[in-house]
Amino acid sequence: MTLRPLPRVDVPASARSVCFAALFLGAVYLGRLTVMDGTSLSVVWPAAGVAAAWLSVQHGAGTRWLDLGLLTAVTVAVNAATGAGPVLLAGFVVTNVVQAELFAVLRRRFFSPAATSFGSRQLAVLLAVTTAACAVGTLGGIVTMLLNGSPVTWIRIAVWFTRNWAGILLVTPVLLRAIHRVPVRRPRGTGGGAELVGALGLSLLAYVGVFWGVAGLPLSFLPLATTIWLALRFDTTIVVVTDLVMAAITIVGTLTGHGPFAAIDDALTQVLVVQVHVAFLSVLGLALAIGRDERTSLMGRLSAATTEAVEARAAAERHGRFTDAVLAGAGSGIVVSDRDGRLLLFNDTARAWHGLDADDSLDPAEHAERYHLYGPDGSTPLAPADVPLLRTLAEGTVSNAEIVIARPDGPPVPVVCSGRTVVGVDGEVLGAVVAMHDLSDLRARETALAAANARLATHATKVEQLAAASRTVLRAEDPRQAVCAAATEIAGADAAYLMQPDGQGRLVTTSTVGLPEDLVLSVDVRHDVSLVLTSYLFCEPVFVADVETHPHASPALTEACGTVSGAWQPVVDADGRVVGVLGIIWRHRVAVLDPTTTAVLEGLAAEAAHAFARADLHTQLARAAQHDALTGLVNRRRWDDVARQEIARATRQRAPLTFALLDLDHFKRYNDTRGHLAGDELLRAFAAAAGEQLRELDTLSRWGGEEFAVLLPGCAAADAVDVLDRIRAAVPDGQTCTVGVCEWLPGMDAEEVMAGADRALYRGKDTRNVTVVGSCADVTTRSPAR
């Protein structure tokens, strides 16, 4: 049983210094009360133990000078108050400080375990450290006595040494154990407390009896019995405290003239004997208590070791049973043989794979045949030297040896074998153990992984094709043609076409690949039946392996394209409208269209819708940049480009070229009386009427406002007049126009020719509704057409 120590409360170092100073004060005072008459020696010196404990505990740099200062101050104060002179004061200060400091330093240097751990080695260290410190302190005492004029004899030296030695041995252990709050143990059982009380009581009676009851008799040996009893039965803390108390009784009794030591006549000898007696009891008690503690600890460890051995044996038995169960139920096959290769053991898995149990009478050379062992290919019989068990015995270890167990009445089992020999303590080979692991699942996973890798590679190829096709489609001048070409490549098809609504209720081909260039496919959205319409109307991809027999197939489209298998992918724009159908044609049968190809075609169709919208927008923007928004005629910007091109052609071909400028007469009045909307309608109607009078190679442009420009390649001015008169006659709504004409001459640019036409037009404005032919030389006027 252990008595728990009081909870530890952290006390500041300075507060501990004050507490030690107070305790040291009391110890020094008690020591000075025991000074022998006619000498400067004290009978006891507990201050030596207090100082040693003090400096052993207080070793921080922050309190070092405070502790030394307090120790010096207390020593000086008490000794001065009790009559010590200056020499003694100085000597006592120096010897006390040096002795305590040396004890603390040596203890910290050699007494490495904590104060709570105390054994024979620690006791020996304590005695050695105490002896060394007291020897140095005694040397200081000798010097002090010499300086003080006191006689120095061996007995005085011995008394000085033993009183300090006894003071440290009695006081220091008690203080250190109290400071470190070492737990106090007592004997187990209900009578432990009573035994402790009895032992302490008998010890007290023995000391009182020896020193006061039987005066004069040399019975100092009797207390030894109680000291031994306490040391063998009770905790070390109880022993050291009891030794301190009994030492105090011994000293008090002797000083008061009682007990066996009072009979010694010489005072110094008496003190020496008392101190030796006290020190002997202290060392005896410590030695016995420590021996008892070590023996108890050894017995505890022995008991624990015994318990561990018993538990280890039980664990080994459990482990053996567990190992047998594991071997029996392991998913791996286990085969064990002796050193000659004779089979000793198959576990359940090995027996199931082989269909047989281990046969120790079988010749090892017959293992492969008897247990159906084959090479990794599953068909080559295994040679005896290649049997993993025999290889293990020959080589010592075998790793990753693949074989196949191919029983005639069961499926083959591919296994990988690892084995090693079993070696005894003396290095002798006792046998071999081989573990076989089923590779069936691994082989299946490898096959599945290979298939998955192939699919992944196909998918990656398709994705790369889609990425390349997307780039091509987005960059192509004709994205529709690029989409058809990409679809053919991605699907490995023979041809492809793109059909889109024409705005008249039909789907017509806008691009083809792998089909005749002059082939135009067309289906009526409302009346025809075809697979392309199925995809268009339901906005779903369609794949048909046998197109010819499908009820929705169009015979005309099938025959025109030579389709055997086909796929149709709707092209849907960002608003969810189907803007076309991409048809993919195989002229050989394709049983299944893999999901990767389907997904890639869907992605291509999405890119196609974006590309078409982008291309159409570019076309619209290009047209808007070169055409008049109101009339649809080419604008002034486009006119300038065409004029330069036609002048260049006329120059090369030496052909005539005529320019004309037309102006609607009284257009402002028409606008003001009928409104701007009517004026806009007149401009549109005039543009349409004038265009009908022109050839395809002629150019009609809205020059600005109500003015129009005409470019007539290969036409001289005289011939152009007839054309322009027809245009004047075709002005709608009873309106008229005036025309200025100028024929291009080599070396002139478009601006010069148009300037001539403009001068002619200006002349015609005097009469209006005329055609005026102008040139740099002269101007000819014609009457209005009738």
CSV table of N, CA, C and O in Angstrom, one decimal, residues 206-207 209-223 257-263:
chain,number,residue,atom,x,y,z
A,206,ALA,N,12.5,1.6,23.9
A,206,ALA,CA,13.8,1.1,24.0
A,206,ALA,C,14.8,2.2,24.2
A,206,ALA,O,15.7,2.1,25.1
A,207,TYR,N,14.7,3.3,23.5
A,207,TYR,CA,15.6,4.4,23.7
A,207,TYR,C,15.4,5.1,25.1
A,207,TYR,O,16.4,5.4,25.8
A,209,GLY,N,14.2,3.7,27.7
A,209,GLY,CA,14.7,2.8,28.7
A,209,GLY,C,16.2,2.7,28.9
A,209,GLY,O,16.7,2.7,29.9
A,210,VAL,N,16.9,2.7,27.7
A,210,VAL,CA,18.3,2.7,27.7
A,210,VAL,C,18.9,3.9,28.3
A,210,VAL,O,19.9,3.8,29.1
A,211,PHE,N,18.3,5.1,28.0
A,211,PHE,CA,19.0,6.3,28.4
A,211,PHE,C,18.4,6.9,29.8
A,211,PHE,O,19.1,7.7,30.4
A,212,TRP,N,17.2,6.4,30.2
A,212,TRP,CA,16.7,6.9,31.5
A,212,TRP,C,16.2,5.8,32.4
A,212,TRP,O,16.2,6.1,33.6
A,213,GLY,N,15.9,4.7,31.9
A,213,GLY,CA,15.4,3.6,32.7
A,213,GLY,C,16.4,2.8,33.5
A,213,GLY,O,16.3,2.5,34.6
A,214,VAL,N,17.5,2.5,32.8
A,214,VAL,CA,18.6,1.6,33.4
A,214,VAL,C,19.9,2.4,33.3
A,214,VAL,O,20.8,2.0,32.5
A,215,ALA,N,20.0,3.4,33.9
A,215,ALA,CA,21.2,4.3,33.9
A,215,ALA,C,22.4,3.5,34.3
A,215,ALA,O,22.4,2.7,35.2
A,216,GLY,N,23.5,3.8,33.5
A,216,GLY,CA,24.8,3.2,33.8
A,216,GLY,C,25.0,1.9,33.2
A,216,GLY,O,26.2,1.4,33.2
A,217,LEU,N,24.1,1.2,32.6
A,217,LEU,CA,24.3,-0.1,32.0
A,217,LEU,C,24.6,0.1,30.5
A,217,LEU,O,23.9,0.9,29.8
A,218,PRO,N,25.6,-0.6,29.9
A,218,PRO,CA,25.9,-0.5,28.5
A,218,PRO,C,24.9,-1.2,27.6
A,218,PRO,O,25.3,-2.3,27.1
A,219,LEU,N,23.7,-0.7,27.5
A,219,LEU,CA,22.7,-1.4,26.7
A,219,LEU,C,22.4,-0.6,25.4
A,219,LEU,O,21.3,-0.7,24.9
A,220,SER,N,23.4,0.1,24.9
A,220,SER,CA,23.1,0.9,23.7
A,220,SER,C,22.8,0.0,22.4
A,220,SER,O,22.3,0.5,21.4
A,221,PHE,N,23.1,-1.3,22.6
A,221,PHE,CA,22.9,-2.2,21.4
A,221,PHE,C,21.4,-2.6,21.3
A,221,PHE,O,21.0,-3.0,20.2
A,222,LEU,N,20.6,-2.4,22.4
A,222,LEU,CA,19.2,-2.8,22.3
A,222,LEU,C,18.4,-2.1,21.2
A,222,LEU,O,17.6,-2.7,20.5
A,223,PRO,N,18.6,-0.7,21.1
A,223,PRO,CA,17.8,0.0,20.0
A,223,PRO,C,18.1,-0.6,18.6
A,223,PRO,O,17.4,-0.3,17.7
A,257,GLY,N,23.4,13.7,30.8
A,257,GLY,CA,24.1,12.8,31.7
A,257,GLY,C,23.4,11.5,31.9
A,257,GLY,O,23.6,10.8,32.9
A,258,HIS,N,22.6,11.1,31.0
A,258,HIS,CA,21.9,9.8,31.0
A,258,HIS,C,22.4,8.9,29.9
A,258,HIS,O,22.9,9.3,28.9
A,259,GLY,N,22.2,7.6,30.2
A,259,GLY,CA,22.5,6.6,29.1
A,259,GLY,C,23.9,6.1,29.3
A,259,GLY,O,24.7,6.5,30.1
A,260,PRO,N,24.2,5.1,28.4
A,260,PRO,CA,25.4,4.4,28.5
A,260,PRO,C,26.6,5.2,28.2
A,260,PRO,O,27.7,5.0,28.6
A,261,PHE,N,26.4,6.3,27.3
A,261,PHE,CA,27.6,7.1,26.9
A,261,PHE,C,27.9,8.2,27.9
A,261,PHE,O,29.0,8.8,27.8
A,262,ALA,N,27.0,8.4,28.9
A,262,ALA,CA,27.3,9.4,29.9
A,262,ALA,C,28.5,9.0,30.8
A,262,ALA,O,29.1,9.8,31.5
A,263,ALA,N,28.8,7.7,30.8
A,263,ALA,CA,29.8,7.2,31.7
A,263,ALA,C,31.2,7.5,31.2
A,263,ALA,O,32.2,7.3,31.9
